[in-house]
Tab-separated table of C-alpha atoms and ligand atoms in Angstrom:
chain	number	residue	atom	x	y	z
A	1	MET	CA	129.870	-55.293	38.011
A	2	ASN	CA	130.909	-56.895	41.278
A	3	ILE	CA	133.868	-59.177	41.963
A	4	LEU	CA	131.903	-61.320	44.460
A	5	HIS	CA	129.319	-62.012	41.763
A	6	ILE	CA	132.123	-63.041	39.342
A	7	ILE	CA	133.654	-65.408	41.925
A	8	ASP	CA	130.224	-66.890	42.637
A	9	HIS	CA	129.618	-67.367	38.910
A	10	LYS	CA	132.801	-69.414	38.500
A	11	VAL	CA	132.194	-71.361	41.698
A	12	LYS	CA	128.825	-72.379	40.201
A	13	GLN	CA	130.702	-73.561	37.087
A	14	LYS	CA	129.208	-70.908	34.837
A	15	ALA	CA	131.137	-69.350	31.951
A	16	LEU	CA	132.307	-65.786	32.601
A	17	THR	CA	131.281	-63.059	30.167
A	18	LYS	CA	133.789	-60.871	28.338
A	19	GLU	CA	132.805	-57.908	30.557
A	20	MET	CA	133.389	-59.906	33.733
A	21	ILE	CA	136.835	-60.957	32.530
A	22	ILE	CA	137.871	-57.430	31.542
A	23	PHE	CA	136.541	-56.156	34.885
A	24	PHE	CA	138.621	-58.496	37.037
A	25	VAL	CA	141.818	-58.392	34.917
A	26	HIS	CA	141.930	-54.606	34.654
A	27	GLY	CA	140.695	-54.142	38.225
A	28	TYR	CA	143.492	-56.338	39.559
A	29	SER	CA	146.078	-54.780	37.280
A	30	LYS	CA	145.142	-51.262	38.454
A	31	GLY	CA	144.972	-52.292	42.100
A	32	THR	CA	141.232	-51.724	42.625
A	33	ILE	CA	140.554	-55.395	43.412
A	34	PRO	CA	142.616	-56.934	46.232
A	35	ASP	CA	144.782	-60.059	46.105
A	36	TYR	CA	142.483	-62.108	48.342
A	37	GLN	CA	139.488	-61.779	46.018
A	38	ILE	CA	141.530	-62.546	42.895
A	39	SER	CA	143.077	-65.527	44.727
A	40	ALA	CA	139.592	-66.922	45.332
A	41	LEU	CA	138.663	-66.402	41.680
A	42	LEU	CA	141.905	-68.008	40.439
A	43	MET	CA	141.220	-71.056	42.592
A	44	ALA	CA	137.674	-71.287	41.212
A	45	ILE	CA	139.111	-71.081	37.675
A	46	LYS	CA	141.715	-73.725	38.510
A	47	LEU	CA	139.032	-76.079	39.856
A	48	ASN	CA	136.251	-75.404	37.324
A	49	GLY	CA	138.230	-74.441	34.222
A	50	MET	CA	137.380	-72.049	31.425
A	51	ASN	CA	136.066	-72.755	27.933
A	52	ASP	CA	137.990	-71.715	24.786
A	53	GLN	CA	136.050	-68.466	24.439
A	54	GLU	CA	136.647	-67.430	28.063
A	55	THR	CA	140.353	-68.272	27.701
A	56	ALA	CA	140.645	-66.137	24.549
A	57	TRP	CA	138.885	-63.230	26.296
A	58	LEU	CA	141.179	-63.619	29.290
A	59	THR	CA	144.197	-63.429	26.973
A	60	GLU	CA	142.822	-60.331	25.224
A	61	ALA	CA	142.071	-58.626	28.527
A	62	MET	CA	145.629	-59.281	29.710
A	63	VAL	CA	147.113	-57.962	26.435
A	64	SER	CA	145.072	-54.760	26.776
A	65	SER	CA	146.401	-54.185	30.312
A	66	GLY	CA	149.699	-52.861	28.865
A	67	GLU	CA	151.624	-51.829	25.776
A	68	THR	CA	151.915	-53.865	22.586
A	69	VAL	CA	154.674	-54.008	19.980
A	70	ASP	CA	153.717	-52.504	16.628
A	71	LEU	CA	155.474	-54.472	13.886
A	72	SER	CA	153.378	-52.994	11.076
A	73	GLY	CA	156.373	-51.100	9.623
A	74	ILE	CA	158.298	-54.308	9.073
A	75	GLU	CA	158.316	-55.631	5.525
A	76	GLY	CA	157.536	-59.312	5.100
A	77	THR	CA	155.998	-61.865	7.431
A	78	THR	CA	156.880	-61.404	11.075
A	79	VAL	CA	157.275	-64.674	12.928
A	80	ASP	CA	157.893	-65.691	16.522
A	81	LYS	CA	158.918	-68.951	18.077
A	82	HIS	CA	158.338	-69.753	21.719
A	83	SER	CA	159.516	-72.682	23.772
A	84	THR	CA	157.838	-73.634	27.018
A	85	GLY	CA	161.333	-74.106	28.427
A	86	GLY	CA	163.837	-76.830	28.884
A	87	VAL	CA	167.433	-77.814	29.520
A	88	GLY	CA	169.999	-77.094	26.797
A	89	ASP	CA	167.312	-75.436	24.692
A	90	LYS	CA	169.144	-73.129	22.306
A	91	THR	CA	166.712	-73.509	19.386
A	92	SER	CA	165.954	-69.778	19.004
A	93	LEU	CA	169.641	-69.158	18.232
A	94	VAL	CA	169.429	-71.643	15.358
A	95	VAL	CA	165.869	-71.066	14.161
A	96	GLY	CA	166.251	-67.255	13.945
A	97	PRO	CA	169.195	-67.186	11.492
A	98	ILE	CA	167.668	-69.921	9.309
A	99	VAL	CA	164.335	-68.145	8.862
A	100	ALA	CA	166.033	-64.749	8.479
A	101	ALA	CA	168.260	-66.214	5.743
A	102	LEU	CA	165.047	-67.328	4.039
A	103	GLY	CA	163.463	-63.863	4.109
A	104	LEU	CA	161.166	-64.135	7.149
A	105	LYS	CA	161.352	-61.534	9.914
A	106	LEU	CA	161.970	-62.701	13.469
A	107	ALA	CA	161.279	-59.908	15.971
A	108	LYS	CA	161.693	-61.630	19.282
A	109	MET	CA	161.478	-60.633	22.903
A	110	SER	CA	162.983	-63.282	25.147
A	111	GLY	CA	163.417	-63.929	28.810
A	112	ARG	CA	166.119	-64.953	31.211
A	113	GLY	CA	166.460	-68.396	32.713
A	114	LEU	CA	165.097	-69.206	36.135
A	115	GLY	CA	165.536	-72.386	38.109
A	116	HIS	CA	166.576	-75.343	35.993
A	117	THR	CA	165.676	-73.857	32.603
A	118	GLY	CA	167.944	-71.573	30.609
A	119	GLY	CA	166.930	-68.319	28.932
A	120	THR	CA	167.851	-66.986	25.493
A	121	ILE	CA	168.800	-63.548	26.851
A	122	ASP	CA	171.406	-65.051	29.210
A	123	LYS	CA	172.866	-67.100	26.361
A	124	LEU	CA	173.148	-64.061	24.081
A	125	GLU	CA	174.612	-61.867	26.819
A	126	SER	CA	177.405	-64.418	27.275
A	127	ILE	CA	178.790	-63.228	23.903
A	128	PRO	CA	181.304	-60.404	24.555
A	129	GLY	CA	179.760	-57.040	23.663
A	130	PHE	CA	176.278	-58.344	22.828
A	131	THR	CA	173.426	-56.082	23.908
A	132	THR	CA	169.870	-57.275	24.388
A	133	ASN	CA	168.726	-53.770	25.167
A	134	LEU	CA	167.800	-52.027	21.902
A	135	ALA	CA	165.463	-49.058	21.641
A	136	SER	CA	162.301	-49.785	19.700
A	137	ALA	CA	163.359	-47.915	16.522
A	138	ARG	CA	166.733	-49.697	16.365
A	139	PHE	CA	165.065	-53.051	17.063
A	140	LYS	CA	162.674	-52.613	14.129
A	141	LYS	CA	165.412	-51.263	11.821
A	142	GLN	CA	167.532	-54.338	12.561
A	143	VAL	CA	164.621	-56.699	11.937
A	144	ASN	CA	164.038	-55.001	8.572
A	145	GLU	CA	167.693	-54.969	7.543
A	146	VAL	CA	169.095	-58.173	9.057
A	147	GLY	CA	165.882	-60.178	9.257
A	148	MET	CA	166.090	-60.805	12.975
A	149	ALA	CA	166.657	-59.221	16.373
A	150	ILE	CA	166.306	-60.665	19.861
A	151	ILE	CA	165.930	-58.364	22.841
A	152	GLY	CA	164.842	-58.510	26.458
A	153	GLN	CA	161.419	-57.167	27.276
A	154	THR	CA	161.613	-53.357	27.118
A	155	LEU	CA	158.024	-52.151	26.962
A	156	GLU	CA	155.558	-52.718	29.756
A	157	LEU	CA	154.042	-55.772	28.066
A	158	VAL	CA	151.141	-57.479	29.819
A	159	PRO	CA	151.499	-56.040	33.346
A	160	ALA	CA	148.368	-57.976	34.358
A	161	ASP	CA	150.210	-61.239	33.704
A	162	LYS	CA	153.148	-60.170	35.833
A	163	LYS	CA	150.824	-59.519	38.785
A	164	LEU	CA	148.625	-62.543	38.220
A	165	TYR	CA	151.591	-64.880	37.756
A	166	ALA	CA	153.175	-63.697	41.016
A	167	LEU	CA	149.880	-64.286	42.823
A	168	ARG	CA	149.365	-67.720	41.220
A	169	ASP	CA	152.856	-68.686	42.303
A	170	VAL	CA	151.951	-68.262	45.978
A	171	THR	CA	148.344	-69.480	45.908
A	172	GLY	CA	148.756	-72.908	44.312
A	173	THR	CA	147.090	-71.788	41.085
A	174	VAL	CA	149.928	-72.053	38.562
A	175	GLU	CA	148.854	-75.419	37.235
A	176	SER	CA	145.741	-74.591	35.289
A	177	ILE	CA	145.569	-74.937	31.504
A	178	PRO	CA	143.501	-71.756	30.892
A	179	LEU	CA	145.731	-69.745	33.216
A	180	ILE	CA	149.027	-71.048	31.777
A	181	SER	CA	147.912	-70.803	28.157
A	182	SER	CA	146.524	-67.272	28.484
A	183	SER	CA	149.638	-66.179	30.387
A	184	ILE	CA	152.023	-67.430	27.681
A	185	MET	CA	149.859	-66.361	24.737
A	186	SER	CA	149.171	-62.863	26.081
A	187	LYS	CA	152.913	-62.144	25.855
A	188	LYS	CA	153.159	-63.639	22.359
A	189	ILE	CA	150.147	-61.672	21.092
A	190	ALA	CA	151.478	-58.437	22.631
A	191	SER	CA	154.837	-59.012	20.898
A	192	GLY	CA	153.133	-58.495	17.557
A	193	ALA	CA	154.211	-61.347	15.217
A	194	LYS	CA	151.744	-62.610	12.605
A	195	ALA	CA	152.827	-66.258	12.766
A	196	ILE	CA	153.665	-67.989	16.043
A	197	LEU	CA	155.248	-71.409	16.447
A	198	LEU	CA	155.086	-72.913	19.928
A	199	ASP	CA	157.533	-75.595	20.999
A	200	VAL	CA	155.714	-77.371	23.830
A	201	LYS	CA	158.109	-79.657	25.618
A	202	PHE	CA	157.312	-82.666	27.736
A	203	GLY	CA	159.410	-84.928	29.921
A	204	SER	CA	161.495	-84.745	33.064
A	205	GLY	CA	163.100	-81.390	32.197
A	206	ALA	CA	159.879	-79.710	31.061
A	207	PHE	CA	156.972	-77.931	32.693
A	208	MET	CA	154.597	-80.581	31.292
A	209	LYS	CA	155.692	-84.037	32.366
A	210	THR	CA	153.613	-86.150	29.951
A	211	ILE	CA	152.913	-85.975	26.238
A	212	GLU	CA	149.161	-85.923	26.958
A	213	SER	CA	149.412	-82.830	29.151
A	214	ALA	CA	151.719	-81.127	26.613
A	215	LYS	CA	149.148	-81.737	23.883
A	216	ILE	CA	146.336	-80.284	25.999
A	217	LEU	CA	148.380	-77.140	26.719
A	218	ALA	CA	149.416	-76.844	23.063
A	219	LYS	CA	145.829	-77.151	21.882
A	220	ALA	CA	144.681	-74.447	24.307
A	221	MET	CA	147.421	-72.060	23.130
A	222	VAL	CA	146.810	-72.765	19.434
A	223	ASN	CA	143.088	-72.061	19.969
A	224	ILE	CA	143.872	-68.725	21.596
A	225	GLY	CA	146.285	-67.656	18.860
A	226	GLN	CA	143.954	-68.679	16.047
A	227	SER	CA	140.943	-66.975	17.621
A	228	LEU	CA	142.957	-63.756	17.989
A	229	GLY	CA	143.949	-63.781	14.325
A	230	ARG	CA	147.510	-65.153	14.464
A	231	ASP	CA	148.623	-68.230	12.550
A	232	THR	CA	149.565	-70.331	15.562
A	233	ARG	CA	150.846	-73.907	15.516
A	234	ALA	CA	152.599	-76.066	18.072
A	235	MET	CA	155.158	-78.823	18.005
A	236	ILE	CA	155.307	-81.350	20.825
A	237	THR	CA	158.946	-82.168	21.569
A	238	ASP	CA	160.957	-84.353	23.888
A	239	MET	CA	162.600	-82.938	27.012
A	240	ASP	CA	163.288	-86.226	28.779
A	241	GLN	CA	166.968	-85.629	28.113
A	242	PRO	CA	168.676	-82.272	27.542
A	243	LEU	CA	168.552	-80.929	23.986
A	244	GLY	CA	171.927	-81.346	22.275
A	245	PHE	CA	175.071	-81.840	24.329
A	246	ALA	CA	175.697	-78.403	25.847
A	247	ILE	CA	174.102	-76.980	28.999
A	248	GLY	CA	175.398	-73.567	30.049
A	249	ASN	CA	175.384	-70.260	28.276
A	250	ARG	CA	178.607	-69.864	26.245
A	251	ASN	CA	178.763	-73.530	25.352
A	252	GLU	CA	175.179	-73.390	24.145
A	253	VAL	CA	175.948	-70.442	21.851
A	254	LEU	CA	178.894	-72.377	20.417
A	255	GLU	CA	176.711	-75.455	19.923
A	256	ALA	CA	174.097	-73.346	18.121
A	257	ALA	CA	176.875	-72.044	15.823
A	258	ASP	CA	178.036	-75.629	15.145
A	259	THR	CA	174.472	-76.652	14.373
A	260	LEU	CA	174.111	-73.819	11.861
A	261	GLN	CA	177.213	-75.288	10.170
A	262	MET	CA	175.644	-78.766	10.320
A	263	LYS	CA	178.300	-79.914	12.796
A	264	GLY	CA	175.980	-79.912	15.800
A	265	PRO	CA	173.968	-82.584	17.578
A	266	GLN	CA	171.404	-84.465	15.536
A	267	ASP	CA	168.423	-83.895	17.861
A	268	LEU	CA	168.907	-80.122	17.903
A	269	LEU	CA	169.454	-79.973	14.146
A	270	GLU	CA	166.343	-82.032	13.405
A	271	LEU	CA	164.162	-79.990	15.766
A	272	CYS	CA	165.367	-76.750	14.167
A	273	ILE	CA	164.888	-78.055	10.613
A	274	GLN	CA	161.313	-79.042	11.425
A	275	ALA	CA	160.549	-75.790	13.284
A	276	THR	CA	161.890	-73.591	10.477
A	277	SER	CA	160.120	-75.675	7.811
A	278	LYS	CA	156.843	-75.166	9.663
A	279	LEU	CA	157.454	-71.405	9.942
A	280	LEU	CA	157.993	-71.260	6.158
A	281	VAL	CA	154.655	-73.010	5.661
A	282	GLN	CA	152.972	-70.663	8.159
A	283	ALA	CA	154.410	-67.650	6.332
A	284	LYS	CA	153.128	-69.134	3.048
A	285	LYS	CA	156.640	-69.299	1.597
A	286	SER	CA	156.260	-73.052	1.041
A	287	ASP	CA	153.281	-75.242	0.294
A	288	SER	CA	154.485	-78.289	2.181
A	289	MET	CA	156.937	-79.341	4.870
A	290	LYS	CA	158.818	-81.326	2.227
A	291	GLU	CA	159.320	-78.323	-0.017
A	292	ALA	CA	160.216	-76.133	2.999
A	293	ARG	CA	162.807	-78.634	4.220
A	294	ILE	CA	164.669	-78.388	0.899
A	295	LYS	CA	164.886	-74.603	1.310
A	296	VAL	CA	166.066	-74.937	4.911
A	297	MET	CA	168.744	-77.462	3.959
A	298	GLU	CA	169.963	-75.113	1.219
A	299	VAL	CA	170.604	-72.187	3.595
A	300	LEU	CA	172.279	-74.527	6.056
A	301	SER	CA	174.586	-76.269	3.588
A	302	SER	CA	175.468	-73.106	1.662
A	303	GLY	CA	176.562	-71.329	4.851
A	304	LYS	CA	173.900	-68.593	4.445
A	305	ALA	CA	172.247	-69.391	7.778
A	306	TYR	CA	175.583	-69.331	9.614
A	307	ALA	CA	176.509	-66.036	7.904
A	308	LYS	CA	173.151	-64.644	9.094
A	309	PHE	CA	173.961	-65.739	12.666
A	310	ILE	CA	177.235	-63.774	12.557
A	311	GLU	CA	175.483	-60.771	10.971
A	312	PHE	CA	172.833	-60.826	13.722
A	313	ILE	CA	175.395	-61.063	16.531
A	314	THR	CA	177.504	-58.277	15.019
A	315	ALA	CA	174.439	-56.036	14.554
A	316	GLN	CA	173.761	-56.285	18.297
A	317	GLY	CA	177.370	-55.429	19.183
A	318	GLY	CA	178.564	-58.995	19.828
A	319	ASN	CA	182.030	-60.331	19.012
A	320	PHE	CA	181.682	-63.993	18.127
A	321	GLU	CA	185.426	-64.403	17.380
A	322	ALA	CA	186.213	-63.346	20.959
A	323	LEU	CA	183.747	-65.911	22.318
A	324	LYS	CA	185.577	-68.722	20.536
A	325	GLN	CA	188.904	-68.048	22.256
A	326	PRO	CA	189.748	-70.979	24.584
A	327	ALA	CA	191.134	-68.599	27.217
A	328	LEU	CA	187.717	-66.951	27.555
A	329	LEU	CA	185.982	-70.280	28.100
A	330	LYS	CA	188.258	-71.529	30.874
A	331	THR	CA	186.861	-72.347	34.298
A	332	LYS	CA	188.699	-73.064	37.537
A	333	TYR	CA	187.257	-76.561	37.880
A	334	GLU	CA	186.701	-79.089	35.118
A	335	VAL	CA	185.603	-82.570	36.160
A	336	SER	CA	184.672	-85.654	34.141
A	337	ILE	CA	181.807	-87.946	35.058
A	338	LYS	CA	182.469	-91.492	33.875
A	339	ALA	CA	180.345	-94.564	33.272
A	340	ASN	CA	180.582	-97.045	36.137
A	341	GLN	CA	179.582	-100.007	33.989
A	342	PRO	CA	179.348	-100.885	30.297
A	343	GLY	CA	175.934	-100.866	28.628
A	344	TYR	CA	173.478	-98.558	26.927
A	345	LEU	CA	172.453	-95.134	28.162
A	346	SER	CA	168.753	-95.510	28.860
A	347	LYS	CA	167.994	-92.335	30.824
A	348	ILE	CA	169.521	-88.868	31.224
A	349	ASP	CA	167.534	-86.902	33.773
A	350	ALA	CA	167.164	-83.427	32.239
A	351	LEU	CA	165.652	-81.884	35.367
A	352	ALA	CA	168.533	-83.067	37.570
A	353	LEU	CA	171.136	-81.838	35.080
A	354	GLY	CA	169.382	-78.486	34.708
A	355	GLN	CA	169.327	-78.074	38.481
A	356	ALA	CA	172.955	-79.187	38.792
A	357	ALA	CA	174.048	-76.752	36.045
A	358	SER	CA	172.434	-73.948	38.064
A	359	LEU	CA	174.387	-75.047	41.146
A	360	LEU	CA	177.588	-74.937	39.072
A	361	GLY	CA	176.804	-71.283	38.317
A	362	ALA	CA	175.096	-71.564	34.900
A	363	GLY	CA	171.670	-70.560	36.177
A	364	ARG	CA	170.019	-68.469	38.830
A	365	LEU	CA	168.561	-69.676	42.060
A	366	THR	CA	166.899	-66.299	42.586
A	367	LYS	CA	165.825	-63.678	40.041
A	368	GLU	CA	168.510	-61.232	41.153
A	369	ALA	CA	171.482	-63.646	41.141
A	370	SER	CA	174.204	-63.329	38.527
A	371	ILE	CA	175.274	-66.207	36.334
A	372	ASP	CA	178.649	-67.531	35.236
A	373	PRO	CA	178.622	-67.676	31.401
A	374	ASN	CA	181.272	-70.417	31.292
A	375	ALA	CA	179.760	-72.753	33.871
A	376	GLY	CA	177.768	-75.760	32.784
A	377	ILE	CA	177.723	-79.375	31.738
A	378	MET	CA	178.856	-80.846	28.438
A	379	LEU	CA	177.349	-84.232	27.695
A	380	HIS	CA	179.330	-86.754	25.665
A	381	HIS	CA	176.514	-89.221	24.985
A	382	LYS	CA	172.758	-89.326	24.361
A	383	ILE	CA	170.083	-91.882	25.214
A	384	GLY	CA	170.578	-95.037	23.144
A	385	ASP	CA	174.383	-94.737	22.953
A	386	ARG	CA	176.536	-97.730	23.855
A	387	VAL	CA	179.117	-96.855	26.512
A	388	LEU	CA	182.076	-98.702	27.950
A	389	SER	CA	183.061	-98.719	31.592
A	390	ASP	CA	185.060	-95.549	32.298
A	391	ASP	CA	183.781	-93.721	29.197
A	392	ARG	CA	183.201	-90.047	29.848
A	393	LEU	CA	179.496	-89.271	30.163
A	394	ALA	CA	179.812	-85.578	30.938
A	395	THR	CA	182.293	-82.813	31.700
A	396	LEU	CA	181.370	-80.290	34.370
A	397	LYS	CA	182.723	-76.755	34.240
A	398	SER	CA	182.530	-74.391	37.185
A	399	ASN	CA	184.329	-71.605	38.956
A	400	LEU	CA	182.821	-72.768	42.248
A	401	PRO	CA	184.237	-75.736	44.160
A	402	LEU	CA	182.084	-78.786	43.374
A	403	THR	CA	180.255	-80.242	46.335
A	404	ASP	CA	179.788	-83.985	46.820
A	405	ASP	CA	176.012	-83.480	46.651
A	406	THR	CA	176.195	-81.822	43.232
A	407	LEU	CA	178.559	-84.495	41.908
A	408	GLN	CA	176.268	-87.244	43.171
A	409	MET	CA	173.237	-85.528	41.672
A	410	ILE	CA	174.944	-85.471	38.270
A	411	LYS	CA	176.125	-89.098	38.508
A	412	ASN	CA	172.598	-90.182	39.434
A	413	ALA	CA	171.186	-88.428	36.382
A	414	PHE	CA	172.588	-91.159	34.109
A	415	THR	CA	171.085	-94.644	33.933
A	416	ILE	CA	172.950	-97.380	32.080
A	417	SER	CA	171.084	-100.569	31.142
A	418	THR	CA	172.358	-103.826	29.820
A	419	LYS	CA	169.705	-103.934	27.103
A	420	PRO	CA	169.865	-101.557	24.117
A	421	SER	CA	167.434	-98.696	24.393
A	422	LYS	CA	166.003	-96.825	21.463
A	423	PRO	CA	167.260	-93.291	20.800
A	424	SER	CA	164.351	-91.000	21.553
A	425	LEU	CA	162.362	-89.170	18.914
A	426	ILE	CA	162.640	-85.386	19.062
A	427	VAL	CA	159.393	-84.132	17.460
A	428	HIS	CA	156.452	-86.258	18.592
A	429	ALA	CA	153.401	-84.461	17.234
A	430	TRP	CA	152.020	-81.270	15.711
A	431	ILE	CA	148.983	-79.367	16.903
A	432	GLU	CA	147.754	-77.109	14.142
A	433	SER	CA	144.079	-76.425	14.761
B	1	URA	N1	155.065	-69.520	31.693
B	1	URA	C1	154.301	-68.407	31.664
B	1	URA	O1	154.671	-67.411	31.053
B	1	URA	N2	153.127	-68.429	32.311
B	1	URA	C2	152.655	-69.513	32.986
B	1	URA	O2	151.583	-69.464	33.518
B	1	URA	C3	153.478	-70.651	32.994
B	1	URA	C4	154.680	-70.634	32.342
């Protein structure tokens, strides 16, 4: 086997064999093939694509470059839910307790936020005492006993992806459906769950800007999961405006808690009801979405899902009562952004608000930076709402002095029209095969 031959093969638009894929993935992971040759191959893949079979082999080769999580000792159906990332996306904090209250097992490894998107681990670590660092035995014990656990990545999962992603980032080869889908799915497959639900977001605050591109990515990931023996489905959801009202770690945890008590924002609640209903169908606990929805509504309205949320937080050392104290949530600066004219909110730029929230301290501008758990933006309206002149559109919270640029960026994120605009739909489509 020879790397030049593999590059030449892809340049000539031929499909790579399984052996060729294993050779280059493991060779790069172990350091026997240099960056410059893999860069050339990645560019050939970006330009000429990969078929479904090559993409599945690529995913498998990446999974086998490192350790995998063994969930075989866990009783019941293990499920995982993955979002391609967005602004105000706290769905895992709502979905987990609902499915755990219904007897499924959520064993989840999550990441931190970077850039304009938040990360579940940062949100959870904003709860006083909460640890996202559990040893493998304790993680599995908690999943068995509580029904859910969420931790940061502990094992050396998919080291090939780490190396390849870093190289793609600096060689203009991130945007390639086979490379993105195999990168995401390799981590999901290595995490061990039997059923995987992907929330593929599209819109200004998402990685995929259009619904068409989100569907193509979703289809590629569903194909990979299915061909590697996992029940994988995808929902295509809106990220043209932030999800819910809260952006910023502690406020997002509180909004997730409100949603579990059915006091939260409608878009977040609906997304979570649909996601959990689908997971029940995937786990064969319900025959239809309609039947599953009744079960989901029961654990929400009876308080069982909220009780599960508290049980989960407590099991990982968190003190939710302490988080709710107003003194803990205080920031030095709190500023309102008001409507400058009456009308209907027609656009809320999720990307701009995600970037602005990072500047306020809620996110990281570099991997090493620390975040301020209280910083963020609280929206007071959603697209479609009627607003009067001077109505509050958002409240900004920060411990850093607000610059004029940041304030202007946030003001510009809101568009008010004179004509009514339709509230946007949250779940647009399902990709299931
Ligand atoms: N997220 C990933 O994990 N990998 C990609 O390639 C893109 C987004």
